[in-house]
Amino acid sequence: MIVLIIQLLILILVILSTLLVIGIPVTLASPGQWEKSKNLIYTSIGIWVGLIVITTIINSFII
């Protein structure tokens, strides 16, 4: 059960990482988009960091 949870967390992490790797440079390169999208980007980065921490904590229970 715990392995399934970790696999889902990692899948979400990979998808979010891919979106951030594509989305942040596009946002920074587009004129005027940074002001509109910075809250969304900061929120996404916070969720990404949270996923890393949660995955690490749950993974520590598996030996």
CSV table of N, CA and C in Angstrom, one decimal:
chain,number,residue,atom,x,y,z
A,1,MET,N,0.8,-1.2,0.0
A,1,MET,CA,0.0,0.0,0.0
A,1,MET,C,0.9,1.3,0.0
A,2,ILE,N,1.9,1.3,0.9
A,2,ILE,CA,2.8,2.4,1.0
A,2,ILE,C,3.6,2.6,-0.3
A,3,VAL,N,3.9,1.5,-1.0
A,3,VAL,CA,4.6,1.6,-2.2
A,3,VAL,C,3.8,2.3,-3.3
A,4,LEU,N,2.5,2.0,-3.3
A,4,LEU,CA,1.6,2.6,-4.3
A,4,LEU,C,1.5,4.1,-4.1
A,5,ILE,N,1.5,4.5,-2.8
A,5,ILE,CA,1.4,5.9,-2.5
A,5,ILE,C,2.7,6.6,-3.0
A,6,ILE,N,3.8,6.0,-2.7
A,6,ILE,CA,5.1,6.6,-3.2
A,6,ILE,C,5.1,6.7,-4.7
A,7,GLN,N,4.7,5.7,-5.4
A,7,GLN,CA,4.6,5.7,-6.8
A,7,GLN,C,3.7,6.8,-7.3
A,8,LEU,N,2.6,7.0,-6.7
A,8,LEU,CA,1.7,8.1,-7.1
A,8,LEU,C,2.3,9.5,-6.9
A,9,LEU,N,3.0,9.6,-5.7
A,9,LEU,CA,3.6,10.9,-5.4
A,9,LEU,C,4.8,11.2,-6.4
A,10,ILE,N,5.5,10.2,-6.8
A,10,ILE,CA,6.6,10.4,-7.7
A,10,ILE,C,6.0,10.7,-9.1
A,11,LEU,N,4.9,10.0,-9.5
A,11,LEU,CA,4.3,10.4,-10.8
A,11,LEU,C,3.9,11.8,-10.8
A,12,ILE,N,3.2,12.3,-9.7
A,12,ILE,CA,2.8,13.7,-9.7
A,12,ILE,C,4.0,14.6,-9.7
A,13,LEU,N,5.1,14.2,-9.0
A,13,LEU,CA,6.3,15.0,-9.0
A,13,LEU,C,6.9,15.1,-10.4
A,14,VAL,N,7.0,14.0,-11.1
A,14,VAL,CA,7.5,14.0,-12.4
A,14,VAL,C,6.7,14.9,-13.4
A,15,ILE,N,5.4,14.8,-13.3
A,15,ILE,CA,4.5,15.6,-14.1
A,15,ILE,C,4.7,17.1,-13.8
A,16,LEU,N,4.6,17.4,-12.5
A,16,LEU,CA,4.8,18.8,-12.1
A,16,LEU,C,6.2,19.4,-12.5
A,17,SER,N,7.2,18.5,-12.3
A,17,SER,CA,8.6,19.0,-12.7
A,17,SER,C,8.6,19.3,-14.2
A,18,THR,N,8.0,18.4,-15.0
A,18,THR,CA,8.0,18.6,-16.5
A,18,THR,C,7.3,19.9,-16.8
A,19,LEU,N,6.1,20.2,-16.2
A,19,LEU,CA,5.4,21.4,-16.4
A,19,LEU,C,6.2,22.6,-16.0
A,20,LEU,N,6.9,22.6,-14.9
A,20,LEU,CA,7.7,23.7,-14.5
A,20,LEU,C,8.9,23.9,-15.4
A,21,VAL,N,9.5,22.8,-15.8
A,21,VAL,CA,10.7,23.0,-16.7
A,21,VAL,C,10.3,23.6,-18.0
A,22,ILE,N,9.1,23.3,-18.5
A,22,ILE,CA,8.6,24.0,-19.7
A,22,ILE,C,8.0,25.3,-19.5
A,23,GLY,N,7.2,25.4,-18.4
A,23,GLY,CA,6.5,26.6,-18.2
A,23,GLY,C,7.2,27.9,-17.7
A,24,ILE,N,8.2,27.7,-16.8
A,24,ILE,CA,9.0,28.8,-16.3
A,24,ILE,C,9.7,29.6,-17.4
A,25,PRO,N,10.5,28.9,-18.2
A,25,PRO,CA,11.2,29.6,-19.2
A,25,PRO,C,10.3,30.3,-20.2
A,26,VAL,N,9.2,29.7,-20.6
A,26,VAL,CA,8.2,30.3,-21.5
A,26,VAL,C,7.6,31.5,-20.8
A,27,THR,N,7.3,31.5,-19.6
A,27,THR,CA,6.8,32.6,-18.9
A,27,THR,C,7.8,33.8,-18.8
A,28,LEU,N,9.0,33.4,-18.5
A,28,LEU,CA,10.0,34.5,-18.4
A,28,LEU,C,10.4,35.1,-19.8
A,29,ALA,N,10.2,34.3,-20.8
A,29,ALA,CA,10.5,34.8,-22.2
A,29,ALA,C,9.4,35.6,-22.8
A,30,SER,N,8.2,35.4,-22.3
A,30,SER,CA,7.1,36.2,-22.8
A,30,SER,C,6.9,37.5,-22.2
A,31,PRO,N,6.8,38.6,-23.0
A,31,PRO,CA,6.7,39.9,-22.4
A,31,PRO,C,5.4,40.1,-21.6
A,32,GLY,N,5.6,40.6,-20.4
A,32,GLY,CA,4.5,40.9,-19.5
A,32,GLY,C,3.9,39.7,-18.8
A,33,GLN,N,4.3,38.5,-19.1
A,33,GLN,CA,3.7,37.3,-18.5
A,33,GLN,C,4.1,37.1,-17.1
A,34,TRP,N,5.3,37.5,-16.7
A,34,TRP,CA,5.8,37.3,-15.3
A,34,TRP,C,4.9,37.9,-14.3
A,35,GLU,N,4.5,39.1,-14.6
A,35,GLU,CA,3.6,39.8,-13.6
A,35,GLU,C,2.3,39.1,-13.4
A,36,LYS,N,1.8,38.5,-14.5
A,36,LYS,CA,0.5,37.8,-14.4
A,36,LYS,C,0.7,36.4,-13.8
A,37,SER,N,1.8,35.8,-14.0
A,37,SER,CA,1.9,34.4,-13.6
A,37,SER,C,2.8,34.1,-12.4
A,38,LYS,N,3.4,35.1,-11.8
A,38,LYS,CA,4.4,34.8,-10.7
A,38,LYS,C,3.8,34.1,-9.5
A,39,ASN,N,2.5,34.5,-9.2
A,39,ASN,CA,1.9,33.8,-8.0
A,39,ASN,C,1.7,32.3,-8.3
A,40,LEU,N,1.2,32.0,-9.5
A,40,LEU,CA,1.0,30.6,-9.9
A,40,LEU,C,2.4,29.9,-9.9
A,41,ILE,N,3.4,30.5,-10.4
A,41,ILE,CA,4.7,29.8,-10.4
A,41,ILE,C,5.2,29.6,-9.0
A,42,TYR,N,5.1,30.6,-8.2
A,42,TYR,CA,5.6,30.4,-6.8
A,42,TYR,C,4.8,29.4,-6.1
A,43,THR,N,3.5,29.3,-6.3
A,43,THR,CA,2.7,28.3,-5.7
A,43,THR,C,3.1,26.9,-6.2
A,44,SER,N,3.3,26.8,-7.5
A,44,SER,CA,3.7,25.5,-8.1
A,44,SER,C,5.1,25.0,-7.5
A,45,ILE,N,6.0,26.0,-7.3
A,45,ILE,CA,7.3,25.6,-6.7
A,45,ILE,C,7.1,25.2,-5.3
A,46,GLY,N,6.2,25.8,-4.6
A,46,GLY,CA,5.9,25.4,-3.2
A,46,GLY,C,5.3,24.0,-3.1
A,47,ILE,N,4.4,23.7,-4.0
A,47,ILE,CA,3.9,22.4,-4.1
A,47,ILE,C,4.9,21.4,-4.4
A,48,TRP,N,5.8,21.7,-5.4
A,48,TRP,CA,6.9,20.8,-5.8
A,48,TRP,C,7.8,20.5,-4.6
A,49,VAL,N,8.2,21.5,-3.8
A,49,VAL,CA,9.0,21.3,-2.6
A,49,VAL,C,8.3,20.5,-1.6
A,50,GLY,N,7.0,20.7,-1.4
A,50,GLY,CA,6.2,19.9,-0.5
A,50,GLY,C,6.1,18.5,-0.9
A,51,LEU,N,6.0,18.2,-2.2
A,51,LEU,CA,6.0,16.8,-2.7
A,51,LEU,C,7.3,16.1,-2.4
A,52,ILE,N,8.4,16.9,-2.6
A,52,ILE,CA,9.7,16.3,-2.3
A,52,ILE,C,9.8,15.9,-0.8
A,53,VAL,N,9.4,16.8,0.1
A,53,VAL,CA,9.4,16.5,1.5
A,53,VAL,C,8.5,15.4,1.9
A,54,ILE,N,7.3,15.4,1.4
A,54,ILE,CA,6.3,14.3,1.7
A,54,ILE,C,6.8,13.0,1.2
A,55,THR,N,7.3,13.0,0.0
A,55,THR,CA,7.8,11.7,-0.6
A,55,THR,C,9.0,11.2,0.2
A,56,THR,N,9.9,12.1,0.7
A,56,THR,CA,11.0,11.7,1.5
A,56,THR,C,10.6,11.1,2.8
A,57,ILE,N,9.7,11.7,3.4
A,57,ILE,CA,9.2,11.2,4.7
A,57,ILE,C,8.5,9.9,4.6
A,58,ILE,N,7.6,9.7,3.6
A,58,ILE,CA,6.9,8.5,3.4
A,58,ILE,C,7.9,7.4,3.0
A,59,ASN,N,8.9,7.7,2.2
A,59,ASN,CA,9.9,6.8,1.8
A,59,ASN,C,10.8,6.3,2.9
A,60,SER,N,10.9,7.1,3.9
A,60,SER,CA,11.8,6.7,5.1
A,60,SER,C,11.1,5.5,5.9
A,61,PHE,N,9.9,5.2,5.7
A,61,PHE,CA,9.2,4.1,6.3
A,61,PHE,C,9.4,2.8,5.6
A,62,ILE,N,10.0,2.8,4.4
A,62,ILE,CA,10.2,1.6,3.7
A,62,ILE,C,11.7,1.2,3.9
A,63,ILE,N,11.9,0.0,4.2
A,63,ILE,CA,13.3,-0.5,4.5
A,63,ILE,C,13.7,-1.3,3.3
